[in-house]
PDB file of C-alpha atoms in Angstrom:
ATOM      1  CA  MET A 595      99.439 108.598 106.263  1.00 95.00           C
ATOM      2  CA  ARG A 596      99.229 107.908 102.507  1.00 98.00           C
ATOM      3  CA  VAL A 597      97.755 104.448 102.085  1.00 98.00           C
ATOM      4  CA  LEU A 598      97.409 102.182  99.052  1.00 98.00           C
ATOM      5  CA  VAL A 599      94.547  99.678  98.899  1.00 98.00           C
ATOM      6  CA  THR A 600      94.886  96.849  96.386  1.00 97.00           C
ATOM      7  CA  GLY A 601      91.643  95.008  95.747  1.00 93.00           C
ATOM      8  CA  ALA A 602      89.885  98.330  96.357  1.00 94.00           C
ATOM      9  CA  THR A 603      86.743  97.280  94.489  1.00 92.00           C
ATOM     10  CA  GLY A 604      86.369  93.959  96.313  1.00 92.00           C
ATOM     11  CA  PHE A 605      84.175  92.851  99.204  1.00 94.00           C
ATOM     12  CA  VAL A 606      86.513  94.109 101.949  1.00 97.00           C
ATOM     13  CA  GLY A 607      88.435  96.732  99.980  1.00 96.00           C
ATOM     14  CA  SER A 608      85.338  98.689  98.973  1.00 96.00           C
ATOM     15  CA  ARG A 609      84.464  99.058 102.673  1.00 97.00           C
ATOM     16  CA  LEU A 610      88.025  99.731 103.794  1.00 98.00           C
ATOM     17  CA  VAL A 611      88.597 102.728 101.512  1.00 98.00           C
ATOM     18  CA  PRO A 612      85.894 104.980 103.084  1.00 98.00           C
ATOM     19  CA  ALA A 613      86.899 103.835 106.573  1.00 98.00           C
ATOM     20  CA  LEU A 614      90.493 104.902 105.955  1.00 98.00           C
ATOM     21  CA  LEU A 615      89.298 108.257 104.648  1.00 98.00           C
ATOM     22  CA  SER A 616      87.175 108.729 107.772  1.00 97.00           C
ATOM     23  CA  ALA A 617      90.250 107.949 109.892  1.00 97.00           C
ATOM     24  CA  GLY A 618      92.096 110.853 108.254  1.00 97.00           C
ATOM     25  CA  HIS A 619      94.323 108.947 105.817  1.00 98.00           C
ATOM     26  CA  ASP A 620      95.064 109.865 102.208  1.00 98.00           C
ATOM     27  CA  VAL A 621      93.876 106.881 100.189  1.00 98.00           C
ATOM     28  CA  VAL A 622      95.104 105.539  96.865  1.00 98.00           C
ATOM     29  CA  ALA A 623      92.846 102.872  95.328  1.00 97.00           C
ATOM     30  CA  MET A 624      94.475 100.491  92.863  1.00 96.00           C
ATOM     31  CA  THR A 625      92.232  98.834  90.292  1.00 93.00           C
ATOM     32  CA  ARG A 626      92.728  97.243  86.891  1.00 90.00           C
ATOM     33  CA  ASP A 627      90.042  99.520  85.420  1.00 91.00           C
ATOM     34  CA  PRO A 628      90.272 102.971  87.042  1.00 91.00           C
ATOM     35  CA  ALA A 629      87.670 104.434  84.648  1.00 89.00           C
ATOM     36  CA  SER A 630      84.986 102.224  86.185  1.00 90.00           C
ATOM     37  CA  TYR A 631      85.921 102.884  89.830  1.00 92.00           C
ATOM     38  CA  ASP A 632      82.929 104.200  91.767  1.00 90.00           C
ATOM     39  CA  GLY A 633      84.467 104.953  95.149  1.00 90.00           C
ATOM     40  CA  PRO A 634      84.088 107.909  97.498  1.00 94.00           C
ATOM     41  CA  ALA A 635      85.278 111.406  96.668  1.00 93.00           C
ATOM     42  CA  GLY A 636      88.829 112.268  97.626  1.00 93.00           C
ATOM     43  CA  VAL A 637      90.357 108.944  96.581  1.00 97.00           C
ATOM     44  CA  ASP A 638      93.368 108.905  94.257  1.00 96.00           C
ATOM     45  CA  VAL A 639      92.611 106.131  91.760  1.00 96.00           C
ATOM     46  CA  ARG A 640      95.520 104.414  90.027  1.00 95.00           C
ATOM     47  CA  GLY A 641      95.415 101.659  87.429  1.00 94.00           C
ATOM     48  CA  GLY A 642      97.493  98.557  88.008  1.00 95.00           C
ATOM     49  CA  ASP A 643      97.498  94.778  87.691  1.00 94.00           C
ATOM     50  CA  LEU A 644      99.685  92.754  90.056  1.00 95.00           C
ATOM     51  CA  LEU A 645     100.007  90.037  87.420  1.00 93.00           C
ATOM     52  CA  ASP A 646     101.517  92.583  85.019  1.00 94.00           C
ATOM     53  CA  PRO A 647     104.441  94.439  86.659  1.00 95.00           C
ATOM     54  CA  ASP A 648     104.689  96.862  83.723  1.00 95.00           C
ATOM     55  CA  THR A 649     101.358  98.421  84.787  1.00 95.00           C
ATOM     56  CA  LEU A 650     102.638  99.398  88.239  1.00 96.00           C
ATOM     57  CA  ASP A 651     104.885 102.332  87.317  1.00 93.00           C
ATOM     58  CA  GLY A 652     104.185 105.084  89.832  1.00 93.00           C
ATOM     59  CA  VAL A 653     101.448 103.179  91.686  1.00 96.00           C
ATOM     60  CA  PHE A 654     103.527 102.769  94.861  1.00 97.00           C
ATOM     61  CA  GLU A 655     105.170 106.187  94.644  1.00 95.00           C
ATOM     62  CA  GLY A 656     104.765 108.178  97.881  1.00 96.00           C
ATOM     63  CA  ILE A 657     102.944 105.340  99.679  1.00 98.00           C
ATOM     64  CA  ASP A 658     103.557 104.915 103.414  1.00 98.00           C
ATOM     65  CA  ALA A 659     101.422 101.804 103.949  1.00 98.00           C
ATOM     66  CA  ALA A 660      99.708  99.318 101.634  1.00 98.00           C
ATOM     67  CA  TYR A 661      96.938  96.742 102.028  1.00 98.00           C
ATOM     68  CA  TYR A 662      97.090  93.440 100.182  1.00 98.00           C
ATOM     69  CA  LEU A 663      93.495  92.323  99.564  1.00 96.00           C
ATOM     70  CA  VAL A 664      93.958  90.448  96.293  1.00 90.00           C
ATOM     71  CA  HIS A 665      92.611  86.932  95.873  1.00 80.00           C
ATOM     72  CA  SER A 666      92.228  84.781  92.728  1.00 62.00           C
ATOM     73  CA  MET A 667      90.140  81.853  94.033  1.00 51.00           C
ATOM     74  CA  GLY A 668      87.381  82.324  91.456  1.00 50.00           C
ATOM     75  CA  SER A 669      89.790  82.606  88.508  1.00 51.00           C
ATOM     76  CA  GLY A 670      90.289  78.894  87.826  1.00 54.00           C
ATOM     77  CA  SER A 671      92.319  75.887  88.893  1.00 60.00           C
ATOM     78  CA  ASP A 672      95.578  77.854  88.724  1.00 75.00           C
ATOM     79  CA  PHE A 673      94.456  80.346  91.387  1.00 79.00           C
ATOM     80  CA  ALA A 674      97.281  79.378  93.768  1.00 85.00           C
ATOM     81  CA  GLU A 675      99.945  80.107  91.136  1.00 91.00           C
ATOM     82  CA  ARG A 676      98.279  83.417  90.237  1.00 91.00           C
ATOM     83  CA  ASP A 677      98.156  84.440  93.901  1.00 92.00           C
ATOM     84  CA  ARG A 678     101.798  83.466  94.360  1.00 93.00           C
ATOM     85  CA  ARG A 679     102.913  85.588  91.395  1.00 95.00           C
ATOM     86  CA  ALA A 680     100.760  88.554  92.404  1.00 95.00           C
ATOM     87  CA  ALA A 681     102.168  88.500  95.950  1.00 96.00           C
ATOM     88  CA  ARG A 682     105.757  88.451  94.676  1.00 97.00           C
ATOM     89  CA  VAL A 683     105.134  91.356  92.329  1.00 97.00           C
ATOM     90  CA  PHE A 684     103.485  93.310  95.154  1.00 97.00           C
ATOM     91  CA  ALA A 685     106.292  92.573  97.627  1.00 97.00           C
ATOM     92  CA  ASP A 686     108.978  93.626  95.153  1.00 97.00           C
ATOM     93  CA  ALA A 687     107.160  96.817  94.159  1.00 97.00           C
ATOM     94  CA  ALA A 688     106.358  97.842  97.730  1.00 98.00           C
ATOM     95  CA  GLY A 689     109.902  97.177  98.910  1.00 97.00           C
ATOM     96  CA  ALA A 690     111.473  99.057  96.001  1.00 96.00           C
ATOM     97  CA  ALA A 691     109.221 102.085  96.632  1.00 97.00           C
ATOM     98  CA  GLY A 692     110.142 102.290 100.322  1.00 97.00           C
ATOM     99  CA  VAL A 693     106.690 101.370 101.677  1.00 98.00           C
ATOM    100  CA  GLU A 694     107.033 101.062 105.452  1.00 98.00           C
ATOM    101  CA  ARG A 695     103.965  98.962 106.358  1.00 98.00           C
ATOM    102  CA  VAL A 696     101.967  96.257 104.597  1.00 98.00           C
ATOM    103  CA  VAL A 697      98.741  94.806 105.984  1.00 98.00           C
ATOM    104  CA  TYR A 698      97.471  91.459 104.703  1.00 98.00           C
ATOM    105  CA  LEU A 699      94.083  89.870 105.371  1.00 97.00           C
ATOM    106  CA  ALA A 700      94.629  86.104 105.474  1.00 93.00           C
ATOM    107  CA  GLY A 701      92.626  83.004 106.358  1.00 89.00           C
ATOM    108  CA  LEU A 702      92.233  81.641 109.860  1.00 88.00           C
ATOM    109  CA  GLY A 703      92.995  77.959 110.429  1.00 77.00           C
ATOM    110  CA  GLU A 704      95.289  75.457 112.065  1.00 69.00           C
ATOM    111  CA  GLU A 705      98.742  74.834 110.617  1.00 65.00           C
ATOM    112  CA  GLY A 706      99.417  71.410 109.118  1.00 59.00           C
ATOM    113  CA  ASP A 707      99.301  69.269 105.998  1.00 54.00           C
ATOM    114  CA  ASP A 708      95.507  68.880 106.056  1.00 63.00           C
ATOM    115  CA  LEU A 709      94.692  72.449 105.033  1.00 66.00           C
ATOM    116  CA  SER A 710      92.373  73.017 102.100  1.00 70.00           C
ATOM    117  CA  ALA A 711      93.954  74.225  98.848  1.00 73.00           C
ATOM    118  CA  HIS A 712      92.412  77.642  99.462  1.00 73.00           C
ATOM    119  CA  LEU A 713      93.918  78.006 102.938  1.00 80.00           C
ATOM    120  CA  ARG A 714      97.294  76.599 101.809  1.00 83.00           C
ATOM    121  CA  SER A 715      97.381  79.292  99.140  1.00 84.00           C
ATOM    122  CA  ARG A 716      96.613  82.024 101.691  1.00 86.00           C
ATOM    123  CA  ARG A 717      99.482  80.750 103.863  1.00 90.00           C
ATOM    124  CA  GLU A 718     101.833  80.750 100.876  1.00 93.00           C
ATOM    125  CA  VAL A 719     100.908  84.346 100.050  1.00 94.00           C
ATOM    126  CA  GLU A 720     101.602  85.207 103.667  1.00 95.00           C
ATOM    127  CA  ARG A 721     105.102  83.726 103.397  1.00 95.00           C
ATOM    128  CA  VAL A 722     105.820  85.543 100.135  1.00 97.00           C
ATOM    129  CA  LEU A 723     104.709  88.887 101.548  1.00 97.00           C
ATOM    130  CA  ALA A 724     106.823  88.322 104.667  1.00 96.00           C
ATOM    131  CA  GLU A 725     109.943  88.296 102.480  1.00 96.00           C
ATOM    132  CA  GLY A 726     109.408  91.944 101.503  1.00 96.00           C
ATOM    133  CA  ASP A 727     111.436  94.871 102.843  1.00 97.00           C
ATOM    134  CA  TYR A 728     108.744  96.429 105.076  1.00 98.00           C
ATOM    135  CA  GLY A 729     106.880  95.679 108.286  1.00 98.00           C
ATOM    136  CA  LEU A 730     104.126  93.129 107.590  1.00 98.00           C
ATOM    137  CA  THR A 731     100.996  92.860 109.715  1.00 98.00           C
ATOM    138  CA  THR A 732      98.859  89.796 108.995  1.00 98.00           C
ATOM    139  CA  LEU A 733      95.283  89.472 110.217  1.00 98.00           C
ATOM    140  CA  ARG A 734      93.751  86.011 109.927  1.00 96.00           C
ATOM    141  CA  ALA A 735      89.964  85.709 109.780  1.00 95.00           C
ATOM    142  CA  ALA A 736      87.458  82.909 109.229  1.00 93.00           C
ATOM    143  CA  ILE A 737      84.135  83.498 107.431  1.00 92.00           C
ATOM    144  CA  ILE A 738      83.497  87.216 107.050  1.00 95.00           C
ATOM    145  CA  VAL A 739      79.812  88.038 107.371  1.00 96.00           C
ATOM    146  CA  GLY A 740      78.567  90.653 104.948  1.00 95.00           C
ATOM    147  CA  GLU A 741      76.921  91.089 101.575  1.00 92.00           C
ATOM    148  CA  GLY A 742      79.390  90.130  98.874  1.00 89.00           C
ATOM    149  CA  SER A 743      81.257  87.495 100.893  1.00 89.00           C
ATOM    150  CA  ALA A 744      81.267  84.312  98.771  1.00 83.00           C
ATOM    151  CA  SER A 745      81.089  81.999 101.780  1.00 84.00           C
ATOM    152  CA  PHE A 746      78.371  83.971 103.563  1.00 89.00           C
ATOM    153  CA  ASP A 747      76.328  84.471 100.388  1.00 86.00           C
ATOM    154  CA  THR A 748      76.404  80.687  99.923  1.00 83.00           C
ATOM    155  CA  ILE A 749      74.944  80.224 103.404  1.00 85.00           C
ATOM    156  CA  VAL A 750      72.194  82.769 102.717  1.00 87.00           C
ATOM    157  CA  GLN A 751      71.237  81.146  99.413  1.00 85.00           C
ATOM    158  CA  LEU A 752      71.098  77.677 100.949  1.00 81.00           C
ATOM    159  CA  VAL A 753      68.879  78.935 103.763  1.00 83.00           C
ATOM    160  CA  LYS A 754      66.530  80.642 101.295  1.00 83.00           C
ATOM    161  CA  ARG A 755      66.203  77.745  98.881  1.00 77.00           C
ATOM    162  CA  LEU A 756      66.440  74.492 100.830  1.00 69.00           C
ATOM    163  CA  PRO A 757      64.182  73.537 103.776  1.00 70.00           C
ATOM    164  CA  VAL A 758      66.036  70.184 103.995  1.00 66.00           C
ATOM    165  CA  MET A 759      69.761  69.747 103.394  1.00 66.00           C
ATOM    166  CA  VAL A 760      71.884  66.617 103.012  1.00 65.00           C
ATOM    167  CA  THR A 761      75.342  67.659 104.077  1.00 67.00           C
ATOM    168  CA  PRO A 762      78.823  66.238 104.829  1.00 64.00           C
ATOM    169  CA  ARG A 763      79.639  65.288 108.414  1.00 66.00           C
ATOM    170  CA  TRP A 764      82.202  68.063 108.712  1.00 63.00           C
ATOM    171  CA  LEU A 765      79.374  70.589 108.807  1.00 73.00           C
ATOM    172  CA  ARG A 766      79.906  70.100 112.557  1.00 81.00           C
ATOM    173  CA  THR A 767      83.358  71.716 112.312  1.00 84.00           C
ATOM    174  CA  PRO A 768      83.655  74.800 114.565  1.00 91.00           C
ATOM    175  CA  CYS A 769      84.008  78.244 113.033  1.00 92.00           C
ATOM    176  CA  GLN A 770      84.375  81.753 114.481  1.00 96.00           C
ATOM    177  CA  PRO A 771      82.795  84.125 111.939  1.00 96.00           C
ATOM    178  CA  ILE A 772      83.360  87.866 112.073  1.00 98.00           C
ATOM    179  CA  ALA A 773      81.321  90.829 110.810  1.00 98.00           C
ATOM    180  CA  VAL A 774      82.884  92.690 107.901  1.00 98.00           C
ATOM    181  CA  ALA A 775      82.604  95.958 109.855  1.00 98.00           C
ATOM    182  CA  ASP A 776      84.778  94.452 112.599  1.00 98.00           C
ATOM    183  CA  VAL A 777      87.340  93.250 110.038  1.00 98.00           C
ATOM    184  CA  VAL A 778      87.555  96.760 108.605  1.00 98.00           C
ATOM    185  CA  ALA A 779      87.944  98.219 112.107  1.00 98.00           C
ATOM    186  CA  TYR A 780      90.910  95.920 112.779  1.00 98.00           C
ATOM    187  CA  LEU A 781      92.464  96.691 109.388  1.00 98.00           C
ATOM    188  CA  VAL A 782      92.271 100.428 110.057  1.00 98.00           C
ATOM    189  CA  GLY A 783      93.291 100.097 113.707  1.00 98.00           C
ATOM    190  CA  VAL A 784      96.620  98.346 113.111  1.00 98.00           C
ATOM    191  CA  LEU A 785      97.942 101.379 111.221  1.00 96.00           C
ATOM    192  CA  ASP A 786      97.843 103.359 114.465  1.00 93.00           C
ATOM    193  CA  ALA A 787      99.554 100.535 116.358  1.00 97.00           C
ATOM    194  CA  PRO A 788     103.169 100.397 115.122  1.00 95.00           C
ATOM    195  CA  GLN A 789     103.886  97.513 117.478  1.00 97.00           C
ATOM    196  CA  THR A 790     101.722  95.288 115.247  1.00 98.00           C
ATOM    197  CA  ALA A 791     104.323  95.445 112.468  1.00 97.00           C
ATOM    198  CA  ASP A 792     106.012  92.100 111.732  1.00 97.00           C
ATOM    199  CA  GLU A 793     103.294  90.279 113.685  1.00 97.00           C
ATOM    200  CA  THR A 794     100.428  87.903 112.875  1.00 97.00           C
ATOM    201  CA  PHE A 795      97.077  88.152 114.656  1.00 98.00           C
ATOM    202  CA  GLU A 796      93.852  86.154 114.693  1.00 97.00           C
ATOM    203  CA  ILE A 797      90.561  88.020 114.578  1.00 98.00           C
ATOM    204  CA  GLY A 798      87.039  86.711 115.137  1.00 97.00           C
ATOM    205  CA  GLY A 799      83.588  87.554 116.379  1.00 97.00           C
ATOM    206  CA  PRO A 800      82.218  86.677 119.822  1.00 97.00           C
ATOM    207  CA  ASP A 801      80.455  83.466 118.722  1.00 97.00           C
ATOM    208  CA  VAL A 802      81.898  80.042 117.903  1.00 97.00           C
ATOM    209  CA  LEU A 803      79.445  77.923 115.927  1.00 95.00           C
ATOM    210  CA  SER A 804      79.461  74.837 113.752  1.00 89.00           C
ATOM    211  CA  TYR A 805      78.583  75.424 110.121  1.00 85.00           C
ATOM    212  CA  GLY A 806      75.256  73.726 110.770  1.00 85.00           C
ATOM    213  CA  GLU A 807      74.560  76.156 113.602  1.00 91.00           C
ATOM    214  CA  MET A 808      75.492  79.034 111.320  1.00 90.00           C
ATOM    215  CA  LEU A 809      72.882  77.876 108.809  1.00 88.00           C
ATOM    216  CA  ARG A 810      70.227  77.705 111.522  1.00 89.00           C
ATOM    217  CA  GLU A 811      71.170  81.060 113.078  1.00 91.00           C
ATOM    218  CA  THR A 812      71.181  82.686 109.653  1.00 92.00           C
ATOM    219  CA  ALA A 813      67.666  81.388 109.025  1.00 91.00           C
ATOM    220  CA  ARG A 814      66.449  82.782 112.370  1.00 90.00           C
ATOM    221  CA  ALA A 815      68.076  86.167 111.699  1.00 88.00           C
ATOM    222  CA  MET A 816      66.320  86.233 108.320  1.00 88.00           C
ATOM    223  CA  GLY A 817      62.991  85.412 109.936  1.00 87.00           C
ATOM    224  CA  GLN A 818      62.825  81.979 108.333  1.00 86.00           C
ATOM    225  CA  ARG A 819      62.304  78.500 109.704  1.00 87.00           C
ATOM    226  CA  PRO A 820      65.687  76.826 110.317  1.00 85.00           C
ATOM    227  CA  PRO A 821      66.430  74.115 107.759  1.00 80.00           C
ATOM    228  CA  THR A 822      66.504  70.438 108.596  1.00 80.00           C
ATOM    229  CA  ILE A 823      70.100  69.251 108.194  1.00 73.00           C
ATOM    230  CA  LEU A 824      70.913  65.580 107.556  1.00 70.00           C
ATOM    231  CA  ALA A 825      74.625  64.748 107.829  1.00 69.00           C
ATOM    232  CA  VAL A 826      75.856  61.762 105.814  1.00 67.00           C
ATOM    233  CA  PRO A 827      79.368  60.238 105.601  1.00 64.00           C
ATOM    234  CA  VAL A 828      79.492  59.661 101.823  1.00 57.00           C
ATOM    235  CA  LEU A 829      79.093  63.169 100.417  1.00 56.00           C
ATOM    236  CA  THR A 830      82.512  64.121  99.005  1.00 59.00           C
ATOM    237  CA  PRO A 831      83.643  67.720  98.492  1.00 58.00           C
ATOM    238  CA  ARG A 832      83.186  67.305  94.721  1.00 60.00           C
ATOM    239  CA  LEU A 833      79.638  65.982  95.063  1.00 60.00           C
ATOM    240  CA  SER A 834      78.859  68.653  97.637  1.00 64.00           C
ATOM    241  CA  ALA A 835      80.177  71.344  95.299  1.00 62.00           C
ATOM    242  CA  TYR A 836      78.009  70.079  92.435  1.00 59.00           C
ATOM    243  CA  TRP A 837      75.032  70.093  94.790  1.00 61.00           C
ATOM    244  CA  VAL A 838      75.733  73.659  95.951  1.00 69.00           C
ATOM    245  CA  GLY A 839      76.196  74.714  92.331  1.00 64.00           C
ATOM    246  CA  LEU A 840      72.773  73.338  91.435  1.00 65.00           C
ATOM    247  CA  VAL A 841      70.863  75.152  94.164  1.00 67.00           C
ATOM    248  CA  THR A 842      72.857  78.408  94.419  1.00 73.00           C
ATOM    249  CA  ASP A 843      74.533  80.919  92.102  1.00 75.00           C
ATOM    250  CA  VAL A 844      78.004  79.980  93.379  1.00 68.00           C
ATOM    251  CA  ASP A 845      80.500  78.830  90.744  1.00 70.00           C
ATOM    252  CA  PHE A 846      81.431  75.132  91.097  1.00 62.00           C
ATOM    253  CA  ARG A 847      85.148  75.895  91.481  1.00 66.00           C
ATOM    254  CA  VAL A 848      84.518  78.422  94.230  1.00 68.00           C
ATOM    255  CA  ALA A 849      82.013  76.087  95.918  1.00 66.00           C
ATOM    256  CA  ARG A 850      84.521  73.252  95.968  1.00 66.00           C
ATOM    257  CA  GLU A 851      87.225  75.381  97.583  1.00 65.00           C
ATOM    258  CA  LEU A 852      84.777  76.664 100.183  1.00 68.00           C
ATOM    259  CA  ILE A 853      83.467  73.192 100.976  1.00 67.00           C
ATOM    260  CA  GLU A 854      86.930  71.645 101.231  1.00 68.00           C
ATOM    261  CA  GLY A 855      87.697  74.324 103.810  1.00 65.00           C
ATOM    262  CA  LEU A 856      84.877  73.108 106.043  1.00 69.00           C
ATOM    263  CA  LYS A 857      87.070  70.293 107.341  1.00 70.00           C
ATOM    264  CA  ASN A 858      89.467  72.753 108.997  1.00 76.00           C
ATOM    265  CA  PRO A 859      88.492  74.245 112.394  1.00 85.00           C
ATOM    266  CA  VAL A 860      88.750  78.034 112.129  1.00 89.00           C
ATOM    267  CA  VAL A 861      88.659  79.346 115.686  1.00 94.00           C
ATOM    268  CA  VAL A 862      90.716  82.110 117.322  1.00 96.00           C
ATOM    269  CA  THR A 863      93.288  80.618 119.719  1.00 95.00           C
ATOM    270  CA  ASP A 864      95.236  83.841 120.359  1.00 95.00           C
ATOM    271  CA  ASP A 865      93.356  87.089 120.971  1.00 96.00           C
ATOM    272  CA  SER A 866      96.440  89.258 121.475  1.00 97.00           C
ATOM    273  CA  ILE A 867      95.172  91.694 118.823  1.00 98.00           C
ATOM    274  CA  THR A 868      92.897  93.091 121.565  1.00 96.00           C
ATOM    275  CA  GLU A 869      96.003  94.442 123.320  1.00 97.00           C
ATOM    276  CA  HIS A 870      96.620  96.775 120.378  1.00 98.00           C
ATOM    277  CA  VAL A 871      93.254  97.484 118.710  1.00 98.00           C
ATOM    278  CA  THR A 872      89.909  97.918 120.454  1.00 96.00           C
ATOM    279  CA  VAL A 873      86.888  96.635 118.535  1.00 97.00           C
ATOM    280  CA  GLU A 874      83.465  95.945 120.025  1.00 96.00           C
ATOM    281  CA  PRO A 875      82.693  92.488 118.548  1.00 96.00           C
ATOM    282  CA  THR A 876      79.434  92.101 116.659  1.00 97.00           C
ATOM    283  CA  PRO A 877      77.345  89.005 117.548  1.00 97.00           C
ATOM    284  CA  PHE A 878      76.806  86.635 114.647  1.00 96.00           C
ATOM    285  CA  ARG A 879      73.045  87.092 114.479  1.00 93.00           C
ATOM    286  CA  GLU A 880      73.386  90.889 114.436  1.00 95.00           C
ATOM    287  CA  ALA A 881      76.040  90.649 111.713  1.00 96.00           C
ATOM    288  CA  VAL A 882      73.646  88.530 109.661  1.00 95.00           C
ATOM    289  CA  ARG A 883      70.799  90.986 110.174  1.00 93.00           C
ATOM    290  CA  ARG A 884      72.987  93.835 108.902  1.00 93.00           C
ATOM    291  CA  ALA A 885      74.142  91.809 105.936  1.00 93.00           C
ATOM    292  CA  VAL A 886      70.723  90.635 104.759  1.00 88.00           C
ATOM    293  CA  GLY A 887      69.197  94.029 105.539  1.00 81.00           C
ATOM    294  CA  SER A 888      71.611  95.647 103.098  1.00 60.00           C
ATOM    295  CA  ARG A 889      70.046  93.568 100.305  1.00 53.00           C
ATOM    296  CA  SER A 890      66.624  95.148 100.698  1.00 47.00           C
TER     297      SER A 890
END
């Protein structure tokens, strides 16, 4: 199968490309700067920007399936509008080129009006992509554990730098993190499961933890003493984001979106993906060990 990966240089995309090659697919990597692409041999690299439709001539030509892994959260306050436009351009281009399958990696979380701006944007992208003329498979995941994940890197930096943390009460919110290797396995696996077209699935690891427990487990996996966590009711998302920005390298805007998302439980309630794709789930502590080990 000839497969296009948008976001091929990103956290998930850079891992997905070699996995697709290993599975026997012909891979086309789309990037805004093809000259700087440093992917594996055998990849067809094509330049394109989903916010500029004029750059997409020929990018989707001959493509059987395409992955949508584009996200603009770190690009400013208008990230939701940028993501909306990019998704519409992608859907139109894929449909016009006769792409049969599209796979989208979305955010896990309960439906409702109380979603964070980040998760609302991911849901909107999902709806835009669903309007395209192809079979859409959506995989929803919570925190993805791996080097390069903004949310996981924030956890690692906090554990390294702060023995005592003053945190919002919603640090008790449950989360079901998943190793990036498992995410990639699901993304590859759905291509060989045609019955997953036009369906939405939740994916997660074997452990459900609060964010506070994730901080402590991350410390143990890193061989460090778990931090002391003091939950207080008056720490707003804005204040929390400023605090995270002071003690980590995370941009304030990204930190605020991540922290606002802590109020939403992100736990798998439907594991029907296991009927179509077999993945041996990686325990959280092992996923952390792999992630922090890759930094050394």
